[in-house]
Coordinates of C-alpha atoms and ligand atoms in Angstrom, one line a residue:
M1 CA -0.2 -0.2 0.1
M2 CA 1.4 3.3 -0.9
I3 CA 1.2 5.5 2.0
R4 CA -0.6 9.0 1.4
T5 CA -1.2 11.7 4.2
R6 CA -2.5 15.0 4.3
I7 CA -2.5 18.4 5.6
A8 CA -5.5 20.5 5.3
P9 CA -5.1 23.9 6.5
S10 CA -7.8 26.7 6.5
P11 CA -6.4 29.9 5.0
T12 CA -8.1 32.1 7.5
G13 CA -5.0 34.3 8.4
F14 CA -1.2 33.5 9.3
A15 CA 0.4 30.6 9.3
H16 CA -0.4 28.9 12.5
V17 CA 2.5 27.1 14.3
G18 CA -0.4 24.2 15.0
T19 CA -0.6 24.0 11.1
A20 CA 3.7 23.4 11.0
Y21 CA 3.0 20.6 14.0
T22 CA 0.4 18.3 12.1
A23 CA 2.5 18.7 8.9
I24 CA 5.7 17.6 10.4
F25 CA 4.4 14.7 11.8
N26 CA 2.3 14.0 8.3
Y27 CA 5.5 15.1 6.3
A28 CA 7.9 12.6 8.3
Y29 CA 5.4 10.0 8.2
A30 CA 4.9 10.6 4.5
R31 CA 8.6 10.0 4.3
K32 CA 9.3 7.3 6.0
G33 CA 6.9 5.4 4.3
K34 CA 8.2 6.3 0.8
G35 CA 5.0 7.7 0.4
K36 CA 3.3 11.0 -0.8
L37 CA 2.1 14.3 1.6
V38 CA -0.7 15.8 -0.1
L39 CA -1.4 19.7 0.7
R40 CA -5.4 20.6 0.8
L41 CA -6.9 24.0 1.3
E42 CA -9.9 23.9 3.1
D43 CA -11.1 27.1 2.4
T44 CA -14.9 26.8 1.8
D45 CA -15.7 29.1 4.9
V46 CA -15.8 32.0 2.6
K47 CA -16.3 34.5 5.3
R48 CA -13.1 33.9 7.2
K49 CA -11.1 33.4 4.2
V50 CA -8.2 35.8 3.9
K51 CA -6.2 37.5 1.2
G52 CA -2.6 36.3 1.2
A53 CA -3.4 33.5 3.8
E54 CA -2.5 30.7 1.0
E55 CA 0.8 32.1 0.5
A56 CA 1.5 32.3 4.4
V57 CA 0.9 28.7 4.7
Y58 CA 3.6 27.9 1.6
A59 CA 6.0 30.4 2.6
G60 CA 5.8 29.4 6.3
L61 CA 6.1 25.2 5.3
S62 CA 8.6 26.0 3.1
W63 CA 11.2 28.2 5.7
L64 CA 10.7 24.8 7.9
G65 CA 11.8 22.4 5.1
I66 CA 8.6 21.1 4.8
T67 CA 7.7 19.9 1.2
W68 CA 4.6 18.0 -0.2
D69 CA 4.1 16.3 -3.5
E70 CA 0.9 17.7 -4.5
G71 CA -1.3 20.7 -3.9
P72 CA -2.6 23.8 -5.1
D73 CA 0.7 25.4 -6.1
K74 CA 2.0 21.8 -7.4
G75 CA -0.8 20.0 -9.2
G76 CA -0.9 16.1 -9.0
K77 CA -3.2 13.7 -9.8
F78 CA -6.2 14.1 -7.8
G79 CA -6.5 17.6 -7.8
P80 CA -7.8 20.5 -7.7
Y81 CA -6.6 20.8 -3.9
R82 CA -8.7 24.2 -3.3
Q83 CA -12.0 22.9 -1.8
S84 CA -13.6 26.1 -3.5
E85 CA -12.7 24.5 -6.5
R86 CA -14.5 21.2 -6.0
L87 CA -18.1 22.2 -5.2
E88 CA -19.1 20.1 -8.2
I89 CA -17.7 17.2 -6.8
Y90 CA -19.3 17.3 -3.5
K91 CA -22.6 17.9 -5.1
K92 CA -22.2 14.8 -7.4
K93 CA -21.5 12.7 -4.2
A94 CA -24.1 13.8 -2.2
D95 CA -26.7 13.7 -4.7
A96 CA -25.3 9.7 -4.8
L97 CA -26.2 9.6 -0.9
V98 CA -29.4 11.0 -1.5
R99 CA -30.1 8.5 -4.4
S100 CA -28.9 5.6 -2.3
G101 CA -31.2 6.8 0.4
D102 CA -28.5 7.9 3.0
A103 CA -29.4 11.3 2.6
F104 CA -32.4 13.4 2.0
E105 CA -33.1 17.3 1.0
D106 CA -34.0 19.5 3.6
E107 CA -35.1 23.3 3.1
G108 CA -32.4 23.6 0.1
A109 CA -29.6 21.4 2.3
I110 CA -28.5 17.9 2.0
R111 CA -29.1 16.2 5.3
F112 CA -27.1 12.6 5.9
K113 CA -29.6 10.2 7.3
N114 CA -27.3 8.5 10.3
S115 CA -28.1 4.7 10.8
G116 CA -27.5 5.2 14.7
S117 CA -25.3 2.5 15.0
D118 CA -22.2 2.6 17.2
M119 CA -19.1 3.9 16.3
E120 CA -15.4 2.7 17.0
W121 CA -12.1 2.8 15.7
T122 CA -8.8 2.1 16.6
D123 CA -7.0 5.1 16.7
K124 CA -2.9 4.9 15.9
V125 CA -2.0 7.3 18.8
R126 CA -5.1 6.3 21.4
G127 CA -6.2 2.6 20.6
K128 CA -9.7 1.9 21.1
I129 CA -12.0 4.7 21.1
S130 CA -16.0 4.8 20.4
F131 CA -18.9 6.5 20.5
P132 CA -22.4 4.7 21.2
G133 CA -24.9 4.6 18.5
G134 CA -27.5 8.0 18.5
E135 CA -24.3 10.0 19.5
V136 CA -24.2 10.9 16.0
R137 CA -27.7 12.6 14.5
D138 CA -28.5 13.4 11.0
F139 CA -26.0 16.1 10.0
V140 CA -26.3 18.4 7.0
I141 CA -23.8 17.9 4.3
M142 CA -24.5 20.4 1.6
K143 CA -25.5 23.7 2.9
S144 CA -28.3 25.5 1.0
D145 CA -25.5 28.0 -0.6
G146 CA -23.8 24.8 -2.7
Y147 CA -21.2 25.0 -0.2
P148 CA -20.2 21.2 1.7
T149 CA -20.0 21.0 5.7
Y150 CA -16.5 20.5 7.0
N151 CA -17.1 16.2 7.7
F152 CA -18.7 15.7 4.1
A153 CA -15.6 17.5 2.1
V154 CA -12.9 16.0 4.2
V155 CA -14.6 12.5 3.6
V156 CA -15.2 13.1 0.2
D157 CA -11.6 14.3 -0.6
D158 CA -9.8 11.9 1.5
I159 CA -11.5 9.4 -0.4
E160 CA -10.7 10.9 -3.8
M161 CA -7.3 12.0 -3.0
K162 CA -6.3 8.5 -1.3
I163 CA -5.5 9.4 1.9
T164 CA -4.6 6.2 3.7
H165 CA -3.4 8.0 7.0
V166 CA -5.4 10.9 8.9
I167 CA -2.7 12.3 11.4
R168 CA -4.6 15.4 13.0
G169 CA -5.4 17.5 16.0
E170 CA -7.3 15.6 18.8
E171 CA -10.1 18.4 18.4
H172 CA -11.0 16.6 15.5
I173 CA -11.6 13.0 17.4
S174 CA -15.1 14.3 18.2
N175 CA -15.8 14.6 14.1
T176 CA -14.7 11.3 13.3
P177 CA -17.9 9.2 14.0
R178 CA -19.7 11.4 11.5
Q179 CA -16.8 11.0 9.2
L180 CA -17.1 7.1 9.5
A181 CA -20.9 7.2 9.2
L182 CA -20.1 8.8 5.7
Y183 CA -17.3 6.2 4.5
K184 CA -20.0 3.3 5.5
A185 CA -22.3 4.8 3.4
F186 CA -20.0 5.3 0.5
G187 CA -18.9 1.4 1.1
V188 CA -15.0 2.8 1.6
Q189 CA -12.8 1.6 4.1
P190 CA -12.0 4.4 6.1
P191 CA -8.4 5.4 6.4
E192 CA -6.2 4.9 9.9
F193 CA -6.5 7.8 12.2
A194 CA -4.2 9.2 14.7
H195 CA -5.2 12.0 16.7
L196 CA -2.0 14.4 18.0
P197 CA -2.5 15.9 21.1
T198 CA -3.4 19.5 21.3
L199 CA -0.3 22.6 22.4
R200 CA -1.2 24.0 25.2
N201 CA 0.0 27.4 26.7
A202 CA 1.5 27.7 30.0
E203 CA -1.9 28.0 31.9
H204 CA -2.7 24.5 30.0
K205 CA -5.3 25.8 27.7
K206 CA -5.2 25.3 23.8
L207 CA -2.5 27.9 22.3
S208 CA -5.0 31.2 21.5
K209 CA -4.1 33.8 18.2
R210 CA -4.9 36.2 21.0
G211 CA -2.4 35.3 23.7
D212 CA 0.4 33.3 22.4
A213 CA 3.0 32.9 20.1
V214 CA 1.4 31.2 17.0
D215 CA 2.4 33.0 14.0
L216 CA 5.0 31.4 12.1
G217 CA 6.3 34.7 10.7
A218 CA 6.4 36.1 13.9
F219 CA 9.0 33.2 14.9
R220 CA 11.2 33.8 12.0
K221 CA 11.1 37.5 12.6
E222 CA 11.9 37.1 16.4
G223 CA 15.1 34.8 15.2
Y224 CA 14.0 31.8 15.7
L225 CA 15.8 29.2 13.5
P226 CA 13.5 26.3 11.7
E227 CA 15.7 23.6 12.5
A228 CA 15.3 24.5 16.4
L229 CA 11.3 25.4 15.7
V230 CA 11.1 22.0 14.0
N231 CA 12.9 19.7 16.6
F232 CA 11.0 21.5 19.5
L233 CA 7.8 20.9 17.8
C234 CA 8.5 17.2 17.3
L235 CA 9.5 17.0 21.1
L236 CA 5.7 18.2 21.8
G237 CA 4.2 15.5 20.4
W238 CA 6.9 13.0 20.0
S239 CA 9.6 11.2 22.2
H240 CA 12.7 10.1 20.6
P241 CA 13.9 6.3 22.1
D242 CA 17.2 7.2 22.7
E243 CA 15.6 10.1 24.9
K244 CA 17.4 12.6 22.6
E245 CA 16.4 16.2 22.4
V246 CA 18.4 17.7 19.8
F247 CA 17.5 16.2 16.4
G248 CA 16.9 17.3 13.0
L249 CA 14.0 15.9 10.7
D250 CA 16.0 13.3 9.1
E251 CA 16.5 11.8 12.4
F252 CA 12.7 12.2 13.1
I253 CA 12.0 10.4 9.9
K254 CA 13.9 7.4 11.0
H255 CA 12.7 7.0 14.2
L256 CA 9.2 8.2 13.9
S257 CA 6.1 5.5 14.9
L258 CA 2.8 6.6 15.4
D259 CA 2.6 4.9 19.0
R260 CA 5.4 6.8 20.3
I261 CA 3.4 10.0 19.8
K262 CA 2.2 11.4 23.3
K263 CA -1.2 11.7 24.7
A264 CA -1.6 14.3 26.9
G265 CA -1.4 17.7 25.7
P266 CA 2.1 18.9 25.4
I267 CA 3.0 22.3 26.9
F268 CA 4.4 24.9 24.5
D269 CA 7.6 26.0 26.7
I270 CA 9.3 29.2 24.7
K271 CA 12.0 28.8 27.1
K272 CA 12.8 25.4 26.1
L273 CA 12.1 26.8 22.5
D274 CA 14.9 29.6 23.3
W275 CA 17.3 27.1 24.9
L276 CA 17.4 24.7 21.4
N277 CA 17.5 27.9 19.4
G278 CA 20.9 29.0 21.2
I279 CA 22.1 24.7 20.6
Y280 CA 21.2 25.5 16.8
I281 CA 23.1 29.0 16.8
R282 CA 26.2 28.0 18.3
N283 CA 26.1 24.7 15.7
K284 CA 25.8 27.1 12.7
D285 CA 29.4 27.1 10.9
N286 CA 30.7 31.0 10.8
K287 CA 29.6 31.7 7.3
D288 CA 25.8 30.7 7.8
L289 CA 25.5 32.5 11.1
A290 CA 26.7 35.7 9.6
H291 CA 24.0 35.2 6.6
L292 CA 21.4 34.7 9.6
V293 CA 22.6 37.8 11.7
N294 CA 22.5 40.0 8.4
E295 CA 18.8 39.5 8.5
H296 CA 18.3 40.8 11.7
V297 CA 20.8 43.6 11.9
T298 CA 19.4 46.7 11.5
N299 CA 22.2 49.1 11.6
D300 CA 24.1 50.5 8.6
V301 CA 27.0 48.1 8.4
S302 CA 29.1 50.3 6.7
G303 CA 33.1 49.8 7.8
T304 CA 32.8 46.2 9.6
S305 CA 31.4 43.4 8.0
V306 CA 28.4 41.3 9.6
E307 CA 30.8 38.5 9.0
E308 CA 33.7 39.3 11.1
V309 CA 31.6 40.2 14.2
A310 CA 29.1 37.5 13.8
P311 CA 31.0 34.7 15.3
L312 CA 31.4 37.0 18.7
I313 CA 27.9 36.7 19.9
K314 CA 27.7 32.9 19.0
D315 CA 27.8 31.7 22.3
R316 CA 25.8 34.8 24.0
V317 CA 22.3 34.7 22.1
N318 CA 19.7 32.6 22.1
K319 CA 17.5 34.5 19.2
L320 CA 18.9 36.1 16.3
S321 CA 16.9 39.3 17.3
E322 CA 19.5 39.8 20.2
A323 CA 22.1 40.3 17.6
N324 CA 21.7 44.0 17.1
D325 CA 21.5 45.4 20.5
L326 CA 25.0 43.3 21.1
L327 CA 26.6 44.3 17.7
E328 CA 25.7 47.8 17.0
F329 CA 28.4 49.5 18.4
F330 CA 30.8 48.2 15.8
W331 CA 28.8 50.7 13.4
S332 CA 27.9 53.3 15.5
A333 CA 29.3 55.4 18.5
P334 CA 27.4 54.8 21.9
Q335 CA 25.8 57.2 23.8
V336 CA 27.8 56.8 26.8
G337 CA 25.7 56.9 29.9
K338 CA 28.3 58.4 32.3
E339 CA 26.1 57.1 35.1
L340 CA 27.0 53.8 34.4
F341 CA 30.8 54.1 35.3
G342 CA 32.2 52.7 38.6
D343 CA 34.6 55.3 41.3
E344 CA 37.5 53.4 39.3
S345 CA 36.6 53.9 35.6
P346 CA 38.6 56.9 34.9
R347 CA 41.9 55.6 35.9
H348 CA 40.9 52.5 34.0
L349 CA 40.2 54.5 30.8
A350 CA 43.5 56.7 31.5
S351 CA 45.9 53.3 31.4
A352 CA 43.8 51.6 28.7
A353 CA 44.1 54.6 26.7
R354 CA 47.6 55.1 27.0
V355 CA 48.7 51.4 26.2
L356 CA 46.7 50.7 23.6
G357 CA 48.1 53.6 22.2
E358 CA 51.5 52.2 22.4
I359 CA 50.9 49.5 19.9
K360 CA 52.7 49.3 17.0
N361 CA 51.3 45.8 15.6
W362 CA 47.5 45.8 16.2
N363 CA 46.3 42.4 17.0
L364 CA 44.6 40.4 20.0
G365 CA 48.2 39.2 21.5
Q366 CA 49.2 42.5 21.7
V367 CA 46.1 44.1 23.4
N368 CA 45.9 41.1 25.5
K369 CA 49.6 41.4 26.9
K370 CA 49.0 45.2 27.1
F371 CA 46.1 45.1 29.3
A372 CA 47.5 42.0 31.7
G373 CA 50.3 44.0 32.1
E374 CA 48.5 46.9 33.2
I375 CA 45.8 45.4 35.2
K376 CA 48.8 44.0 37.5
K377 CA 50.8 47.1 37.5
K378 CA 48.0 48.9 38.5
K379 CA 46.5 46.5 40.6
F380 CA 43.0 46.9 39.1
K381 CA 40.0 45.0 39.8
T382 CA 40.2 42.7 36.2
G383 CA 36.7 42.6 36.1
D384 CA 36.1 46.5 37.0
F385 CA 38.4 47.5 34.5
Y386 CA 36.9 45.4 31.6
M387 CA 33.9 46.5 32.7
S388 CA 34.5 50.3 32.6
L389 CA 36.2 49.4 28.9
R390 CA 32.7 47.9 27.7
I391 CA 30.8 50.7 28.8
A392 CA 33.3 53.5 27.3
L393 CA 33.2 51.2 23.7
S394 CA 29.7 50.3 23.6
G395 CA 27.6 52.1 26.0
K396 CA 26.8 49.1 27.4
K397 CA 27.4 46.3 30.6
I398 CA 27.0 43.6 28.3
T399 CA 29.3 43.2 25.1
P400 CA 30.9 40.4 22.7
P401 CA 34.1 39.6 24.2
I402 CA 35.6 42.7 24.7
N403 CA 39.4 42.3 23.7
E404 CA 38.2 40.8 20.5
S405 CA 36.0 43.8 19.6
I406 CA 38.4 45.9 20.7
V407 CA 40.7 44.2 17.7
I408 CA 38.2 44.5 15.2
L409 CA 37.1 48.1 16.1
G410 CA 40.6 49.0 15.1
Q411 CA 43.0 51.3 17.1
D412 CA 41.8 54.7 15.9
K413 CA 38.4 54.0 16.5
V414 CA 39.0 52.7 20.1
L415 CA 41.0 55.6 21.2
H416 CA 38.8 58.3 19.8
R417 CA 36.0 56.6 22.2
L418 CA 38.1 56.4 25.3
E419 CA 38.7 59.8 25.0
E420 CA 35.0 60.7 24.4
A421 CA 34.2 58.6 27.3
Q422 CA 37.0 60.1 29.4
K423 CA 35.8 63.9 28.6
A424 CA 32.3 62.9 29.6
L425 CA 33.5 61.6 33.1
L426 CA 35.1 64.6 33.2
E427 CA 32.3 66.6 32.8
M428 CA 30.8 64.5 35.5
Q429 CA 33.2 65.6 38.0
P430 CA 31.6 68.0 40.5
A431 CA 33.3 71.5 40.0
D432 CA 35.6 72.8 43.0
Ligands
LIG501 N1 -9.0 22.3 8.3 C1 -9.4 21.5 9.3 C2 -8.2 22.5 10.3 O1 -7.4 22.9 10.1 C3 -8.7 20.0 9.0 C4 -9.1 19.0 9.9 C5 -8.6 17.6 9.3 O2 -7.6 17.2 9.3 O3 -9.6 16.7 8.9 O4 -8.3 21.6 11.5

């Protein structure tokens, strides 16, 4: 049997992280079985349709490295893949159910006549699930405006598109009995069902558009790496057989089995995502990192290349959005807040300016040596000395490694900034 999975997003806004979560599992399951992933747009809710939402779904999933084999943008044997373009098909199928006596017309709509038998299936994640007969009443399958209802369209499409595994959110468990009733009426063997646990926020509530970060585009803007977000989403729904926490899609595909999917609602813990993201940042080679950092630098970067300075923050950031704050002093002179300095700062800056001015051959070895000698001679507290330098050169107490930064800034710029900071400190002295 050729495995065929699908994702069926409704294009009602931005690309939702829940769509990505479902997509990752369907993608991996199809790839593992050397099958196909179908992308179908459930766009029959005309009122909720938003312009650009379809493109946002494509962009969000592509960013994460999820590819599909058939879809509105790709075509395929079983299209069209937008439900709004399949209205004729639904009409035909509904008419067939009317003819067979399984449905009837009701004030312009078509209603499915439910047999009332018990419904049961073995969910790949949750095991046996049953709904007593009588739970499912007669229900509308075609509305009077000619549009199908969700439960009807999904079954018609999953049959036509030869879907073998329906992997989707647990909020659809309660829809499954109606869908099974339709499969029975059509005389078609239903697909396997696997219901993924719903992602929850710190308050254990379903992630919501209002209070929670759910827009894939926003994650990207924040400086999360797609690999980190994918890894994080995998961990939310599944556990690695070796308890590993850091792994890529390839490894997920290799080890995925539906029975290792979690049942309880996982908590979307941003701190954990930040931690993972930091790991992926540190694993980047410098060139790739520079590329990524470049997307997040808002400063005008003339003079010093991003490539030169990006490696300095590799160990210091968990999100790329933190990069600009740490690096901007390379490109623009800081506003030095005098109040940040300590009592010893005037002496620190005078010493630093003098020894740096003596250097003939500007390099890290020289800078390290000069500072070490001066700290010893003047009995400075090492931490305080460097803090004075950080503030004078960047205006901040947190910087990339300061000696490396000094070398990149260059002798002229450094001496000039030290001078400016000393002036600022002098102005602060009380007049006598
Ligand atoms: N459009 C539905 C959703 O976004 C798809 C449901 C399904 O996979 O059957 O939840």
